[in-house]
Amino acid sequence: MKSREAHLVELVDDAGQVLGEATVAAAHQSPGRLHRAFSVLLVAPDGRVLLQRRAAVKTRFPRRWANSCCGHPQPAESLAEAANRRLAEELGADPVTLTEVGVYLYYAEDPVTGRVEFEYDHVLRADVPADLTLRPDPDEVSELRWADPTRLMAEIDADPGTYAPWLGGVVSRLLRPTRPTGDAPAGTDLPSDPRADDASERSGGQ
């Protein structure tokens, strides 16, 4: 897992346009550099979403509950390819079909590790069967659970320190997806305005 700190990520502007590249480690050093990321939500037939509790060895927000899977596409890597790569690495999951339901631009500082998340985060949904087989890597994930997304939003509001700071924004995109423009790559949808309602989220979101 630690070797990924040397992987390259895309540095972007507020509109998601590529400005350059940096290593994962450099992009997350204070004060942070805005870069492309993705957050996957696996959704069961009953509408519940899979949450993972991040392992203690994570360099950013360890031991907090987060969405099903997170990561960064490497330069020139598609979101679908990157997300399915990380789903396999973190959860041992087979490839899934992904739909982009919005973009979440946020900034958050980890008070424990001193690292920074400053991300242009593509929120990706995958509908999965109730009997989904998962084999989580204990170096990535310490625990899994399914949660009702509406109830989860209330739980985040009541106890934000238990959850990753991006989770509220990610789940809100699932509950209120933005309208696709129709010009997305195959298998994904892009939001009509990914910067919508980001003003209140740039200080860390929910």
PDB file of C-alpha atoms in Angstrom:
ATOM      1  CA  MET A   1       0.000   0.000   0.000  1.00  0.00           C
ATOM      2  CA  LYS A   2       2.727   2.494   0.937  1.00  0.00           C
ATOM      3  CA  SER A   3       4.275   2.237  -2.545  1.00  0.00           C
ATOM      4  CA  ARG A   4       1.257   4.089  -3.945  1.00  0.00           C
ATOM      5  CA  GLU A   5       2.565   7.271  -2.314  1.00  0.00           C
ATOM      6  CA  ALA A   6       5.028   7.447  -5.220  1.00  0.00           C
ATOM      7  CA  HIS A   7       2.320   7.061  -7.885  1.00  0.00           C
ATOM      8  CA  LEU A   8       1.493  10.091 -10.016  1.00  0.00           C
ATOM      9  CA  VAL A   9      -1.825  11.935  -9.873  1.00  0.00           C
ATOM     10  CA  GLU A  10      -3.281  14.651 -12.087  1.00  0.00           C
ATOM     11  CA  LEU A  11      -3.205  18.172 -10.718  1.00  0.00           C
ATOM     12  CA  VAL A  12      -6.313  20.065 -11.856  1.00  0.00           C
ATOM     13  CA  ASP A  13      -8.044  23.418 -11.557  1.00  0.00           C
ATOM     14  CA  ASP A  14     -11.518  24.043 -10.117  1.00  0.00           C
ATOM     15  CA  ALA A  15     -13.100  22.947 -13.404  1.00  0.00           C
ATOM     16  CA  GLY A  16     -11.178  19.672 -13.522  1.00  0.00           C
ATOM     17  CA  GLN A  17      -8.788  20.771 -16.277  1.00  0.00           C
ATOM     18  CA  VAL A  18      -5.366  19.151 -16.030  1.00  0.00           C
ATOM     19  CA  LEU A  19      -2.544  21.459 -14.922  1.00  0.00           C
ATOM     20  CA  GLY A  20       0.243  18.951 -14.349  1.00  0.00           C
ATOM     21  CA  GLU A  21       1.284  15.964 -12.266  1.00  0.00           C
ATOM     22  CA  ALA A  22       2.574  15.238  -8.764  1.00  0.00           C
ATOM     23  CA  THR A  23       3.159  12.188  -6.618  1.00  0.00           C
ATOM     24  CA  VAL A  24       0.426  11.108  -4.220  1.00  0.00           C
ATOM     25  CA  ALA A  25       2.709  12.032  -1.317  1.00  0.00           C
ATOM     26  CA  ALA A  26       3.438  15.524  -2.636  1.00  0.00           C
ATOM     27  CA  ALA A  27      -0.196  16.278  -3.468  1.00  0.00           C
ATOM     28  CA  HIS A  28      -1.231  15.475   0.112  1.00  0.00           C
ATOM     29  CA  GLN A  29       1.477  17.466   1.870  1.00  0.00           C
ATOM     30  CA  SER A  30       0.223  20.675   3.513  1.00  0.00           C
ATOM     31  CA  PRO A  31      -1.107  22.993   2.160  1.00  0.00           C
ATOM     32  CA  GLY A  32      -2.236  20.443  -0.438  1.00  0.00           C
ATOM     33  CA  ARG A  33      -2.525  20.561  -4.232  1.00  0.00           C
ATOM     34  CA  LEU A  34      -5.871  20.121  -5.958  1.00  0.00           C
ATOM     35  CA  HIS A  35      -5.872  16.794  -7.790  1.00  0.00           C
ATOM     36  CA  ARG A  36      -8.244  14.326  -9.421  1.00  0.00           C
ATOM     37  CA  ALA A  37      -9.690  11.549  -7.277  1.00  0.00           C
ATOM     38  CA  PHE A  38     -12.678   9.221  -7.227  1.00  0.00           C
ATOM     39  CA  SER A  39     -15.016   7.823  -4.594  1.00  0.00           C
ATOM     40  CA  VAL A  40     -16.956   4.624  -5.316  1.00  0.00           C
ATOM     41  CA  LEU A  41     -20.273   3.736  -3.701  1.00  0.00           C
ATOM     42  CA  LEU A  42     -21.413   0.137  -4.082  1.00  0.00           C
ATOM     43  CA  VAL A  43     -25.208   0.089  -3.857  1.00  0.00           C
ATOM     44  CA  ALA A  44     -27.211  -3.036  -2.950  1.00  0.00           C
ATOM     45  CA  PRO A  45     -30.647  -3.800  -4.450  1.00  0.00           C
ATOM     46  CA  ASP A  46     -32.329  -2.436  -1.286  1.00  0.00           C
ATOM     47  CA  GLY A  47     -30.540   0.910  -1.678  1.00  0.00           C
ATOM     48  CA  ARG A  48     -28.008   0.475   1.113  1.00  0.00           C
ATOM     49  CA  VAL A  49     -24.414   1.483   0.458  1.00  0.00           C
ATOM     50  CA  LEU A  50     -21.265  -0.366   1.459  1.00  0.00           C
ATOM     51  CA  LEU A  51     -19.020   1.463   3.914  1.00  0.00           C
ATOM     52  CA  GLN A  52     -15.487   0.561   4.840  1.00  0.00           C
ATOM     53  CA  ARG A  53     -13.580   1.492   7.971  1.00  0.00           C
ATOM     54  CA  ARG A  54     -10.166   2.605   6.858  1.00  0.00           C
ATOM     55  CA  ALA A  55      -7.268   0.577   8.220  1.00  0.00           C
ATOM     56  CA  ALA A  56      -5.060   1.975  10.993  1.00  0.00           C
ATOM     57  CA  VAL A  57      -2.040   2.143   8.663  1.00  0.00           C
ATOM     58  CA  LYS A  58      -3.720   4.552   6.229  1.00  0.00           C
ATOM     59  CA  THR A  59      -1.740   7.791   5.856  1.00  0.00           C
ATOM     60  CA  ARG A  60      -4.888   9.941   5.760  1.00  0.00           C
ATOM     61  CA  PHE A  61      -7.867   9.673   8.112  1.00  0.00           C
ATOM     62  CA  PRO A  62      -7.120   6.159   9.424  1.00  0.00           C
ATOM     63  CA  ARG A  63      -9.806   4.244  11.364  1.00  0.00           C
ATOM     64  CA  ARG A  64     -12.612   6.436  10.020  1.00  0.00           C
ATOM     65  CA  TRP A  65     -15.656   5.109   8.181  1.00  0.00           C
ATOM     66  CA  ALA A  66     -15.692   6.017   4.490  1.00  0.00           C
ATOM     67  CA  ASN A  67     -17.408   5.041   1.263  1.00  0.00           C
ATOM     68  CA  SER A  68     -16.836   1.679  -0.410  1.00  0.00           C
ATOM     69  CA  CYS A  69     -13.545   2.598  -2.100  1.00  0.00           C
ATOM     70  CA  CYS A  70     -11.446   5.681  -2.893  1.00  0.00           C
ATOM     71  CA  GLY A  71      -8.424   6.376  -5.037  1.00  0.00           C
ATOM     72  CA  HIS A  72      -6.710   8.435  -7.711  1.00  0.00           C
ATOM     73  CA  PRO A  73      -6.550   7.752 -11.444  1.00  0.00           C
ATOM     74  CA  GLN A  74      -2.998   7.906 -12.684  1.00  0.00           C
ATOM     75  CA  PRO A  75      -2.332  10.255 -15.626  1.00  0.00           C
ATOM     76  CA  ALA A  76      -4.096   8.966 -18.776  1.00  0.00           C
ATOM     77  CA  GLU A  77      -5.896   6.239 -16.769  1.00  0.00           C
ATOM     78  CA  SER A  78      -9.692   6.233 -17.122  1.00  0.00           C
ATOM     79  CA  LEU A  79     -11.883   6.579 -14.064  1.00  0.00           C
ATOM     80  CA  ALA A  80     -13.469   3.169 -14.693  1.00  0.00           C
ATOM     81  CA  GLU A  81     -10.087   1.470 -14.998  1.00  0.00           C
ATOM     82  CA  ALA A  82      -8.713   3.157 -11.888  1.00  0.00           C
ATOM     83  CA  ALA A  83     -11.822   2.513  -9.800  1.00  0.00           C
ATOM     84  CA  ASN A  84     -11.989  -1.163 -10.692  1.00  0.00           C
ATOM     85  CA  ARG A  85      -8.269  -1.492  -9.959  1.00  0.00           C
ATOM     86  CA  ARG A  86      -8.768  -0.089  -6.477  1.00  0.00           C
ATOM     87  CA  LEU A  87     -11.923  -2.129  -5.857  1.00  0.00           C
ATOM     88  CA  ALA A  88      -9.876  -5.251  -6.545  1.00  0.00           C
ATOM     89  CA  GLU A  89      -6.960  -4.081  -4.380  1.00  0.00           C
ATOM     90  CA  GLU A  90      -9.012  -2.888  -1.393  1.00  0.00           C
ATOM     91  CA  LEU A  91     -12.036  -5.187  -1.427  1.00  0.00           C
ATOM     92  CA  GLY A  92     -11.089  -8.108  -3.659  1.00  0.00           C
ATOM     93  CA  ALA A  93     -14.125  -7.227  -5.778  1.00  0.00           C
ATOM     94  CA  ASP A  94     -14.708  -8.242  -9.378  1.00  0.00           C
ATOM     95  CA  PRO A  95     -15.076  -5.466 -11.999  1.00  0.00           C
ATOM     96  CA  VAL A  96     -18.326  -3.479 -11.878  1.00  0.00           C
ATOM     97  CA  THR A  97     -20.157  -1.069 -14.161  1.00  0.00           C
ATOM     98  CA  LEU A  98     -19.798   2.491 -12.878  1.00  0.00           C
ATOM     99  CA  THR A  99     -21.939   5.599 -13.321  1.00  0.00           C
ATOM    100  CA  GLU A 100     -20.670   9.034 -12.345  1.00  0.00           C
ATOM    101  CA  VAL A 101     -23.308  10.840 -10.257  1.00  0.00           C
ATOM    102  CA  GLY A 102     -21.442  14.061  -9.550  1.00  0.00           C
ATOM    103  CA  VAL A 103     -18.187  15.730  -8.580  1.00  0.00           C
ATOM    104  CA  TYR A 104     -17.289  16.829  -5.060  1.00  0.00           C
ATOM    105  CA  LEU A 105     -14.557  19.437  -4.642  1.00  0.00           C
ATOM    106  CA  TYR A 106     -13.374  19.587  -1.044  1.00  0.00           C
ATOM    107  CA  TYR A 107     -10.477  20.378   1.283  1.00  0.00           C
ATOM    108  CA  ALA A 108      -9.781  18.626   4.592  1.00  0.00           C
ATOM    109  CA  GLU A 109      -6.807  18.459   6.955  1.00  0.00           C
ATOM    110  CA  ASP A 110      -6.117  15.294   8.959  1.00  0.00           C
ATOM    111  CA  PRO A 111      -5.430  16.364  12.566  1.00  0.00           C
ATOM    112  CA  VAL A 112      -3.703  13.041  13.315  1.00  0.00           C
ATOM    113  CA  THR A 113      -1.292  12.624  10.402  1.00  0.00           C
ATOM    114  CA  GLY A 114      -0.982  16.241   9.224  1.00  0.00           C
ATOM    115  CA  ARG A 115      -1.806  15.218   5.651  1.00  0.00           C
ATOM    116  CA  VAL A 116      -4.244  17.143   3.463  1.00  0.00           C
ATOM    117  CA  GLU A 117      -7.022  16.070   1.113  1.00  0.00           C
ATOM    118  CA  PHE A 118      -7.663  18.670  -1.611  1.00  0.00           C
ATOM    119  CA  GLU A 119      -9.572  16.785  -4.245  1.00  0.00           C
ATOM    120  CA  TYR A 120     -11.674  17.106  -7.356  1.00  0.00           C
ATOM    121  CA  ASP A 121     -13.556  13.942  -6.490  1.00  0.00           C
ATOM    122  CA  HIS A 122     -15.583  12.047  -9.096  1.00  0.00           C
ATOM    123  CA  VAL A 123     -18.378  10.191  -7.285  1.00  0.00           C
ATOM    124  CA  LEU A 124     -19.031   6.819  -8.916  1.00  0.00           C
ATOM    125  CA  ARG A 125     -21.999   4.525  -8.296  1.00  0.00           C
ATOM    126  CA  ALA A 126     -22.116   0.787  -8.966  1.00  0.00           C
ATOM    127  CA  ASP A 127     -25.240  -1.304  -8.432  1.00  0.00           C
ATOM    128  CA  VAL A 128     -24.228  -4.712  -7.091  1.00  0.00           C
ATOM    129  CA  PRO A 129     -26.059  -7.934  -6.156  1.00  0.00           C
ATOM    130  CA  ALA A 130     -27.073  -8.719  -2.589  1.00  0.00           C
ATOM    131  CA  ASP A 131     -24.708 -11.709  -2.520  1.00  0.00           C
ATOM    132  CA  LEU A 132     -21.655  -9.714  -3.623  1.00  0.00           C
ATOM    133  CA  THR A 133     -18.438 -11.559  -2.780  1.00  0.00           C
ATOM    134  CA  LEU A 134     -15.740  -9.426  -1.147  1.00  0.00           C
ATOM    135  CA  ARG A 135     -12.269 -10.274   0.141  1.00  0.00           C
ATOM    136  CA  PRO A 136     -11.041  -7.075   1.829  1.00  0.00           C
ATOM    137  CA  ASP A 137      -7.323  -6.491   2.317  1.00  0.00           C
ATOM    138  CA  PRO A 138      -6.709  -5.946   6.075  1.00  0.00           C
ATOM    139  CA  ASP A 139      -3.964  -3.436   5.250  1.00  0.00           C
ATOM    140  CA  GLU A 140      -6.629  -1.330   3.531  1.00  0.00           C
ATOM    141  CA  VAL A 141      -9.883  -2.084   5.333  1.00  0.00           C
ATOM    142  CA  SER A 142     -10.509  -2.971   8.965  1.00  0.00           C
ATOM    143  CA  GLU A 143     -14.287  -3.445   8.789  1.00  0.00           C
ATOM    144  CA  LEU A 144     -17.237  -3.378   6.376  1.00  0.00           C
ATOM    145  CA  ARG A 145     -20.911  -2.585   6.866  1.00  0.00           C
ATOM    146  CA  TRP A 146     -23.977  -1.688   4.819  1.00  0.00           C
ATOM    147  CA  ALA A 147     -25.867   1.513   5.621  1.00  0.00           C
ATOM    148  CA  ASP A 148     -29.013   3.304   4.531  1.00  0.00           C
ATOM    149  CA  PRO A 149     -27.710   6.501   2.856  1.00  0.00           C
ATOM    150  CA  THR A 150     -30.380   8.858   4.242  1.00  0.00           C
ATOM    151  CA  ARG A 151     -29.895   7.595   7.785  1.00  0.00           C
ATOM    152  CA  LEU A 152     -26.135   7.748   7.258  1.00  0.00           C
ATOM    153  CA  MET A 153     -26.290  11.482   6.503  1.00  0.00           C
ATOM    154  CA  ALA A 154     -27.940  12.048   9.901  1.00  0.00           C
ATOM    155  CA  GLU A 155     -25.291   9.916  11.607  1.00  0.00           C
ATOM    156  CA  ILE A 156     -22.508  11.950   9.976  1.00  0.00           C
ATOM    157  CA  ASP A 157     -24.100  15.195  11.159  1.00  0.00           C
ATOM    158  CA  ALA A 158     -24.385  13.815  14.694  1.00  0.00           C
ATOM    159  CA  ASP A 159     -20.877  12.342  14.934  1.00  0.00           C
ATOM    160  CA  PRO A 160     -18.633  13.755  12.160  1.00  0.00           C
ATOM    161  CA  GLY A 161     -15.372  12.649  13.769  1.00  0.00           C
ATOM    162  CA  THR A 162     -16.241   8.992  13.214  1.00  0.00           C
ATOM    163  CA  TYR A 163     -16.442   9.443   9.442  1.00  0.00           C
ATOM    164  CA  ALA A 164     -14.058  10.547   6.713  1.00  0.00           C
ATOM    165  CA  PRO A 165     -14.649  14.259   6.012  1.00  0.00           C
ATOM    166  CA  TRP A 166     -15.562  13.621   2.382  1.00  0.00           C
ATOM    167  CA  LEU A 167     -18.234  10.990   3.077  1.00  0.00           C
ATOM    168  CA  GLY A 168     -21.135  13.415   3.551  1.00  0.00           C
ATOM    169  CA  GLY A 169     -20.449  15.146   0.250  1.00  0.00           C
ATOM    170  CA  VAL A 170     -20.050  11.845  -1.555  1.00  0.00           C
ATOM    171  CA  VAL A 171     -23.321  10.428  -0.225  1.00  0.00           C
ATOM    172  CA  SER A 172     -25.129  13.692  -1.020  1.00  0.00           C
ATOM    173  CA  ARG A 173     -24.111  13.262  -4.684  1.00  0.00           C
ATOM    174  CA  LEU A 174     -25.605   9.769  -4.598  1.00  0.00           C
ATOM    175  CA  LEU A 175     -28.877  11.029  -3.141  1.00  0.00           C
ATOM    176  CA  ARG A 176     -29.030  14.072  -5.456  1.00  0.00           C
ATOM    177  CA  PRO A 177     -27.164  13.185  -8.649  1.00  0.00           C
ATOM    178  CA  THR A 178     -26.453  15.992 -11.088  1.00  0.00           C
ATOM    179  CA  ARG A 179     -27.777  15.847 -14.640  1.00  0.00           C
ATOM    180  CA  PRO A 180     -25.328  14.213 -17.088  1.00  0.00           C
ATOM    181  CA  THR A 181     -24.218  16.198 -20.099  1.00  0.00           C
ATOM    182  CA  GLY A 182     -24.057  13.192 -22.399  1.00  0.00           C
ATOM    183  CA  ASP A 183     -20.401  13.678 -23.383  1.00  0.00           C
ATOM    184  CA  ALA A 184     -18.881  11.315 -20.799  1.00  0.00           C
ATOM    185  CA  PRO A 185     -16.692   8.323 -21.628  1.00  0.00           C
ATOM    186  CA  ALA A 186     -18.464   5.005 -22.051  1.00  0.00           C
ATOM    187  CA  GLY A 187     -19.737   3.699 -18.735  1.00  0.00           C
ATOM    188  CA  THR A 188     -19.791   7.052 -16.935  1.00  0.00           C
ATOM    189  CA  ASP A 189     -21.891  10.214 -16.785  1.00  0.00           C
ATOM    190  CA  LEU A 190     -20.489  13.675 -16.129  1.00  0.00           C
ATOM    191  CA  PRO A 191     -22.367  16.248 -14.022  1.00  0.00           C
ATOM    192  CA  SER A 192     -23.815  19.343 -15.635  1.00  0.00           C
ATOM    193  CA  ASP A 193     -21.944  21.608 -13.195  1.00  0.00           C
ATOM    194  CA  PRO A 194     -19.476  19.785 -10.940  1.00  0.00           C
ATOM    195  CA  ARG A 195     -18.769  22.966  -8.981  1.00  0.00           C
ATOM    196  CA  ALA A 196     -22.384  23.422  -7.898  1.00  0.00           C
ATOM    197  CA  ASP A 197     -22.765  24.007  -4.116  1.00  0.00           C
ATOM    198  CA  ASP A 198     -19.027  23.532  -3.499  1.00  0.00           C
ATOM    199  CA  ALA A 199     -18.589  26.835  -1.674  1.00  0.00           C
ATOM    200  CA  SER A 200     -19.548  25.433   1.722  1.00  0.00           C
ATOM    201  CA  GLU A 201     -17.549  22.236   1.163  1.00  0.00           C
ATOM    202  CA  ARG A 202     -14.109  23.627   0.520  1.00  0.00           C
ATOM    203  CA  SER A 203     -13.472  23.980   4.235  1.00  0.00           C
ATOM    204  CA  GLY A 204     -13.942  20.252   4.749  1.00  0.00           C
ATOM    205  CA  GLY A 205     -17.557  19.550   3.940  1.00  0.00           C
ATOM    206  CA  GLN A 206     -19.675  17.340   6.131  1.00  0.00           C
TER     207      GLN A 206
END
